[in-house]
Short mmCIF file of C-alpha atoms and ligand atoms in Angstrom, two decimals:
data_model
loop_
_atom_site.label_atom_id
_atom_site.label_comp_id
_atom_site.label_asym_id
_atom_site.label_seq_id
_atom_site.Cartn_x
_atom_site.Cartn_y
_atom_site.Cartn_z
CA MET T 1 101.66 118.75 88.24
CA THR T 2 101.62 119.04 92.35
CA THR T 3 101.45 116.37 94.63
CA PRO T 4 99.02 115.30 96.26
CA GLU T 5 98.85 116.06 99.97
CA ILE T 6 97.17 113.91 103.21
CA THR T 7 96.69 115.71 105.90
CA LEU T 8 98.31 114.53 109.51
CA ASN T 9 96.43 114.26 112.76
CA ASN T 10 97.20 117.07 114.12
CA GLY T 11 96.41 119.36 110.74
CA VAL T 12 99.83 119.10 108.97
CA ARG T 13 100.31 118.37 105.72
CA ILE T 14 102.54 116.10 103.49
CA PRO T 15 103.12 115.86 100.13
CA GLN T 16 101.85 111.61 99.46
CA LEU T 17 105.23 111.62 97.80
CA GLY T 18 108.87 112.60 98.26
CA LEU T 19 112.32 111.41 97.99
CA GLY T 20 114.15 109.34 100.22
CA ILE T 21 117.96 110.24 100.54
CA TRP T 22 119.01 107.09 102.48
CA GLN T 23 123.04 106.05 101.31
CA ALA T 24 123.19 108.79 99.40
CA SER T 25 126.70 110.68 99.44
CA PRO T 26 126.56 114.53 100.73
CA GLU T 27 127.27 115.67 97.37
CA GLU T 28 124.89 113.43 95.61
CA THR T 29 122.13 114.52 98.11
CA ALA T 30 122.85 118.38 97.62
CA ARG T 31 122.98 117.53 93.84
CA ILE T 32 119.59 115.19 93.93
CA VAL T 33 117.78 117.14 96.95
CA ARG T 34 118.08 120.68 94.86
CA TYR T 35 117.26 118.88 91.09
CA ALA T 36 114.23 116.92 92.60
CA ILE T 37 112.78 120.01 94.34
CA ALA T 38 113.28 122.91 91.84
CA GLU T 39 113.63 120.81 87.96
CA ALA T 40 111.40 117.86 89.14
CA GLY T 41 108.63 119.57 91.83
CA TYR T 42 109.43 117.84 94.68
CA ARG T 43 108.13 118.77 97.51
CA HIS T 44 109.43 116.48 100.40
CA ILE T 45 112.64 115.08 101.43
CA ASP T 46 112.97 112.42 104.01
CA GLY T 47 116.13 112.10 105.82
CA ALA T 48 117.70 111.34 108.61
CA LYS T 49 120.77 111.87 111.20
CA MET T 50 121.83 108.32 110.74
CA TYR T 51 122.04 109.34 106.85
CA ASP T 52 124.67 111.08 107.25
CA ASN T 53 124.11 113.74 105.47
CA GLU T 54 121.73 116.18 106.68
CA GLU T 55 124.46 119.62 106.04
CA ALA T 56 123.55 118.90 101.92
CA LEU T 57 119.80 118.38 102.84
CA GLY T 58 119.59 121.62 104.10
CA ALA T 59 122.17 123.70 101.02
CA GLY T 60 120.50 121.39 98.82
CA VAL T 61 116.66 123.32 99.76
CA ARG T 62 118.47 126.72 99.81
CA ALA T 63 120.34 125.89 96.52
CA SER T 64 116.28 125.02 95.25
CA GLY T 65 115.77 128.56 95.54
CA VAL T 66 111.85 127.30 96.41
CA PRO T 67 111.19 129.13 99.99
CA ARG T 68 111.86 126.63 103.01
CA ASP T 69 108.46 126.53 104.25
CA GLU T 70 106.89 125.10 100.82
CA ILE T 71 109.21 122.06 101.55
CA PHE T 72 108.32 119.16 103.80
CA VAL T 73 111.35 118.11 105.58
CA THR T 74 111.88 115.02 107.71
CA THR T 75 114.66 114.06 109.87
CA LYS T 76 115.14 111.00 112.51
CA LEU T 77 116.51 110.37 116.14
CA TRP T 78 119.13 107.73 116.12
CA PRO T 79 118.49 104.95 119.23
CA THR T 80 121.82 106.30 119.96
CA ASP T 81 120.99 108.99 121.25
CA TYR T 82 117.46 108.48 123.46
CA GLY T 83 116.95 109.25 126.59
CA ARG T 84 114.79 112.53 127.02
CA GLU T 85 118.06 115.12 126.72
CA ASN T 86 119.61 113.36 124.87
CA ALA T 87 117.15 113.36 122.17
CA THR T 88 116.75 117.47 122.80
CA ALA T 89 120.80 117.77 122.10
CA ALA T 90 120.32 115.42 119.08
CA LEU T 91 117.49 117.42 117.15
CA ASP T 92 119.36 120.95 118.15
CA ALA T 93 122.14 119.20 116.35
CA SER T 94 120.35 118.41 113.42
CA LEU T 95 119.24 121.63 112.87
CA GLN T 96 122.49 122.79 113.25
CA ARG T 97 123.38 121.20 110.84
CA LEU T 98 120.36 121.57 108.41
CA GLY T 99 120.54 125.34 109.24
CA PHE T 100 117.04 124.51 109.87
CA ASP T 101 114.69 126.46 112.31
CA TYR T 102 112.49 123.35 112.14
CA VAL T 103 111.69 120.39 110.39
CA ASP T 104 108.11 119.52 109.63
CA LEU T 105 108.47 116.08 111.00
CA TYR T 106 110.50 113.95 113.18
CA LEU T 107 110.36 110.40 114.25
CA LEU T 108 111.61 107.82 116.43
CA HIS T 109 114.22 106.07 113.62
CA TRP T 110 114.33 102.67 115.40
CA PRO T 111 112.38 101.13 118.39
CA ASN T 112 115.41 100.68 121.15
CA GLN T 113 114.54 97.63 122.48
CA ASP T 114 114.44 99.33 125.88
CA ASP T 115 110.40 100.05 126.24
CA ALA T 116 110.82 102.80 129.06
CA LEU T 117 113.82 104.36 127.77
CA ARG T 118 111.91 104.89 124.70
CA VAL T 119 108.67 106.39 125.89
CA GLU T 120 110.64 108.60 128.16
CA THR T 121 112.39 109.50 124.52
CA TRP T 122 108.77 110.29 123.10
CA LEU T 123 108.10 112.83 125.33
CA ALA T 124 111.01 114.55 124.84
CA LEU T 125 109.76 114.63 121.07
CA GLU T 126 106.62 115.95 122.75
CA ASP T 127 108.29 118.75 124.19
CA ALA T 128 110.19 119.78 120.52
CA LEU T 129 106.61 119.93 118.98
CA ALA T 130 105.43 121.84 121.85
CA ALA T 131 108.34 124.56 121.81
CA GLY T 132 107.98 124.60 117.79
CA LYS T 133 110.93 122.80 116.56
CA VAL T 134 109.32 120.40 114.48
CA ARG T 135 105.77 120.49 112.69
CA ALA T 136 104.80 117.31 113.44
CA ILE T 137 106.27 113.49 115.95
CA GLY T 138 105.88 110.15 114.30
CA VAL T 139 107.90 106.32 114.72
CA ALA T 140 109.28 104.62 112.07
CA ASN T 141 109.42 100.90 112.11
CA HIS T 142 107.62 100.38 114.38
CA GLU T 143 105.62 97.60 115.46
CA PRO T 144 101.94 97.25 117.38
CA HIS T 145 103.10 97.14 120.81
CA HIS T 146 106.02 99.74 120.61
CA LEU T 147 102.51 101.54 119.07
CA ASP T 148 100.64 100.90 122.40
CA ASP T 149 103.83 101.35 124.20
CA LEU T 150 103.73 105.08 123.35
CA LEU T 151 100.10 105.60 123.22
CA ALA T 152 99.83 104.41 126.82
CA GLY T 153 102.96 106.79 127.71
CA GLY T 154 103.08 110.01 125.86
CA SER T 155 99.88 112.53 125.59
CA VAL T 156 100.60 113.01 121.28
CA VAL T 157 100.31 109.92 118.87
CA PRO T 158 102.20 109.96 116.80
CA ALA T 159 101.38 111.21 113.47
CA VAL T 160 102.79 108.70 110.86
CA ASN T 161 104.57 105.38 111.81
CA GLN T 162 107.25 105.02 108.53
CA ILE T 163 107.38 101.20 107.96
CA GLU T 164 109.20 98.83 105.45
CA LEU T 165 106.46 98.67 102.98
CA HIS T 166 106.10 97.16 99.17
CA PRO T 167 104.01 94.91 96.74
CA ALA T 168 106.62 91.95 98.27
CA LEU T 169 105.45 93.32 101.73
CA PRO T 170 102.02 94.94 101.63
CA GLN T 171 101.69 95.13 105.74
CA ARG T 172 98.66 95.59 105.44
CA GLU T 173 97.69 95.27 109.41
CA LEU T 174 99.94 97.47 110.45
CA ARG T 175 98.21 99.76 107.73
CA GLU T 176 94.98 98.70 109.52
CA LEU T 177 95.88 99.00 112.55
CA ASN T 178 97.73 102.45 111.95
CA ALA T 179 94.52 104.14 110.34
CA ARG T 180 92.05 103.02 113.29
CA HIS T 181 95.22 105.29 115.79
CA GLY T 182 94.54 108.03 112.95
CA ILE T 183 98.66 107.61 112.32
CA ALA T 184 99.60 108.17 108.54
CA THR T 185 101.48 105.24 107.13
CA GLN T 186 104.82 106.23 104.89
CA ALA T 187 106.10 103.61 103.30
CA TRP T 188 109.63 102.85 103.13
CA SER T 189 111.96 100.79 100.17
CA PRO T 190 108.51 101.62 98.33
CA LEU T 191 109.90 99.82 95.34
CA ALA T 192 111.40 97.46 97.58
CA GLY T 193 114.81 98.77 97.47
CA GLY T 194 117.82 97.96 95.29
CA PRO T 195 119.97 95.05 93.95
CA MET T 196 122.12 94.81 97.36
CA THR T 197 120.89 95.23 100.74
CA PRO T 198 122.80 98.23 102.64
CA TRP T 199 123.97 95.32 104.78
CA GLY T 200 126.09 93.81 101.48
CA ARG T 201 123.05 91.27 101.04
CA ALA T 202 121.78 90.02 97.37
CA ASN T 203 118.24 91.92 97.24
CA PRO T 204 115.87 89.62 95.66
CA HIS T 205 112.86 91.64 95.91
CA GLY T 206 113.70 95.00 94.46
CA THR T 207 114.51 93.48 90.91
CA ALA T 208 112.13 91.16 91.01
CA LEU T 209 109.42 93.56 91.43
CA ARG T 210 110.87 95.67 88.98
CA SER T 211 111.07 92.87 85.96
CA HIS T 212 107.90 91.17 87.67
CA PRO T 213 105.36 90.60 84.34
CA VAL T 214 102.89 91.11 86.38
CA ILE T 215 103.57 94.58 86.40
CA ALA T 216 105.36 94.72 83.54
CA GLN T 217 102.17 94.02 81.34
CA ILE T 218 100.25 96.84 83.49
CA ALA T 219 102.91 99.48 83.08
CA GLY T 220 102.57 98.57 79.47
CA ARG T 221 98.97 99.79 79.29
CA HIS T 222 99.33 102.20 80.81
CA GLY T 223 102.11 103.18 79.05
CA LYS T 224 104.13 103.73 82.55
CA THR T 225 107.20 101.91 83.73
CA PRO T 226 107.28 99.79 86.39
CA VAL T 227 108.17 101.91 89.18
CA GLN T 228 105.67 104.36 88.53
CA VAL T 229 103.29 101.61 88.74
CA ILE T 230 104.25 100.22 91.92
CA LEU T 231 104.26 103.86 93.18
CA ARG T 232 101.17 104.51 91.72
CA TRP T 233 99.52 101.81 94.23
CA HIS T 234 101.02 103.03 97.13
CA MET T 235 99.34 106.44 95.98
CA GLN T 236 95.96 104.76 95.74
CA GLN T 237 96.20 103.26 99.00
CA GLY T 238 96.63 105.95 100.42
CA VAL T 239 99.96 105.96 101.48
CA VAL T 240 103.08 107.84 101.47
CA ALA T 241 105.71 106.63 99.48
CA ILE T 242 109.86 108.42 99.49
CA PRO T 243 111.67 106.78 97.14
CA LYS T 244 115.20 106.89 96.62
CA SER T 245 117.15 107.72 93.74
CA VAL T 246 120.09 109.97 92.78
CA THR T 247 119.46 109.51 89.54
CA GLU T 248 117.69 112.58 87.60
CA GLU T 249 115.91 110.95 85.24
CA ARG T 250 114.56 108.21 87.54
CA VAL T 251 113.15 111.17 90.33
CA ALA T 252 111.76 113.09 87.35
CA GLN T 253 110.17 109.80 86.63
CA ASN T 254 108.90 108.40 89.74
CA ILE T 255 106.74 111.65 91.17
CA ASP T 256 105.52 111.90 86.92
CA ILE T 257 102.20 109.43 88.32
CA PHE T 258 99.59 111.53 88.84
CA ASP T 259 97.97 110.75 85.29
CA PHE T 260 96.88 107.75 85.56
CA GLU T 261 94.66 105.56 87.34
CA LEU T 262 94.99 101.35 88.55
CA SER T 263 91.96 100.00 88.10
CA ALA T 264 90.73 97.66 90.85
CA ASP T 265 91.63 94.52 88.99
CA ASP T 266 95.67 96.23 88.73
CA LEU T 267 95.63 96.86 92.23
CA ALA T 268 94.56 93.35 93.24
CA ALA T 269 97.05 91.83 90.51
CA ILE T 270 99.43 93.65 92.21
CA ASP T 271 98.26 93.10 96.11
CA GLY T 272 98.62 89.40 94.80
CA LEU T 273 102.63 89.74 94.30
CA GLU T 274 103.20 89.41 98.02
CA VAL T 275 105.54 86.88 99.87
CA ALA T 276 103.96 84.85 102.07
CA ASP T 277 104.60 85.22 106.01
CA GLY T 278 106.88 88.01 105.47
CA GLY T 279 108.65 86.77 103.18
CA GLY T 280 109.31 89.91 101.62
CA ARG T 281 111.01 92.06 104.06
CA THR T 282 114.93 93.35 102.49
CA ALA T 283 115.66 94.49 105.92
CA THR T 284 115.85 93.41 109.65
CA HIS T 285 112.29 92.77 111.56
CA PRO T 286 111.89 95.70 114.20
CA ASP T 287 111.35 93.12 116.69
CA ASP T 288 114.94 91.77 115.94
CA ALA T 289 117.09 94.91 115.37
CA SER T 290 119.82 95.35 117.56
CA PHE T 291 120.03 99.27 117.14
P1 NAP M 1 113.79 102.19 97.63
O1 NAP M 1 113.60 103.89 97.04
O2 NAP M 1 112.45 101.48 97.88
O3 NAP M 1 114.45 102.12 96.13
C1 NAP M 1 115.50 102.49 95.68
C2 NAP M 1 116.50 101.79 94.66
O4 NAP M 1 115.90 101.93 93.19
C3 NAP M 1 117.43 102.76 94.54
O5 NAP M 1 118.60 101.60 94.24
C4 NAP M 1 117.56 103.43 93.05
O6 NAP M 1 118.33 103.68 92.20
C5 NAP M 1 117.05 102.67 92.69
N1 NAP M 1 115.34 103.11 91.96
C6 NAP M 1 114.60 104.19 91.97
N2 NAP M 1 114.17 104.49 91.72
C7 NAP M 1 113.57 104.11 90.20
C8 NAP M 1 113.65 103.93 89.11
N3 NAP M 1 112.30 104.73 88.56
N4 NAP M 1 113.90 103.05 88.28
C9 NAP M 1 115.05 102.12 88.34
N5 NAP M 1 115.75 102.26 89.14
C10 NAP M 1 115.10 102.85 90.42
O7 NAP M 1 114.93 101.97 98.77
P2 NAP M 1 115.46 102.78 99.56
O8 NAP M 1 116.74 103.95 99.45
O9 NAP M 1 115.61 101.78 100.54
O10 NAP M 1 113.86 103.16 100.87
C11 NAP M 1 113.04 104.84 100.20
C12 NAP M 1 113.66 105.39 101.69
O11 NAP M 1 113.17 104.94 102.37
C13 NAP M 1 115.62 105.92 102.06
O12 NAP M 1 116.36 106.80 100.95
C14 NAP M 1 114.91 106.83 103.16
O13 NAP M 1 114.88 107.94 103.02
C15 NAP M 1 114.08 105.48 103.70
N6 NAP M 1 113.97 104.77 104.58
C16 NAP M 1 113.52 104.33 105.87
C17 NAP M 1 114.04 103.35 106.78
C18 NAP M 1 113.47 103.69 108.34
O14 NAP M 1 114.50 103.04 108.17
N7 NAP M 1 113.04 104.65 108.74
C19 NAP M 1 114.36 102.41 106.64
C20 NAP M 1 115.11 102.22 104.96
C21 NAP M 1 114.75 103.54 104.04
P3 NAP M 1 119.39 104.72 92.87
O15 NAP M 1 119.25 105.84 93.46
O16 NAP M 1 120.88 104.30 91.99
O17 NAP M 1 119.36 105.65 91.35
#
């Protein structure tokens, strides 16, 4: 079954479900990217310079045997590379590591605290778009005030805002704001992550959601797993989700979500799992991030 696509604000189409590869080693990345594309039917991979596995991402895409232009590849610019010239050089280096002439989506990875520098960097992404090195440009972890800066200082509206989003942190207001500007919302940590955060802290939300009785009951009724129900919740809200797994069985399971439909009651029950006051966040709030 093919993955549904969403049309971005510049007409480029993005598959609504992709594979995340943060914290996958280069060996795991090359293996799981090939598997996801060639065996499980994925056509969208979410990478980043910071994940330190761009070479392996490119190798996995080539090993899949599927033509490059049938696969949507994202990479991201890390804040230490911000600045107009630095950003241009960083994109060229990413393309070289990937072994590609272009990426489908290039994102500002985190809103650097220096607003003027971030706007200047956005102009480098606009240059890259005009030069055909990227098919779409966007941002990640941008709060409303970060978006305001770019909308005022740039001439291209971001195509995507990739944010932490899952039932414990549904991000309703930011999603609505994105939509008002024609910006697609992409969910990172769509399953609320693994048992530990990458910063070595226990992550209560991922495990709690996957074993939550409300989700287990809905899953049982549909003959699906709790993770499939969570991913289906994302799909039915028009969000693009990029669950990460290095486990083949899970990668296959995570894309097997297009043959059932959650009811309005199911969706409302899952909406009820929000943790109050943003308490479902597993990572640093963008306004508090120092990178
Ligand atoms: P996630 O996708 O919500 O969760 C990943 C965890 O769930 C891993 O421990 C994985 O285990 C497990 N898992 C996956 N499928 C499963 C299944 N079917 N059953 C049980 N467990 C399952 O979290 P994430 O990796 O933090 O986020 C996803 C992607 O978003 C990242 O890989 C990255 O591409 C992107 N991201 C972007 C940002 C940003 O700042 N823009 C930040 C974070 C993440 P195994 O791998 O061991 O199978």
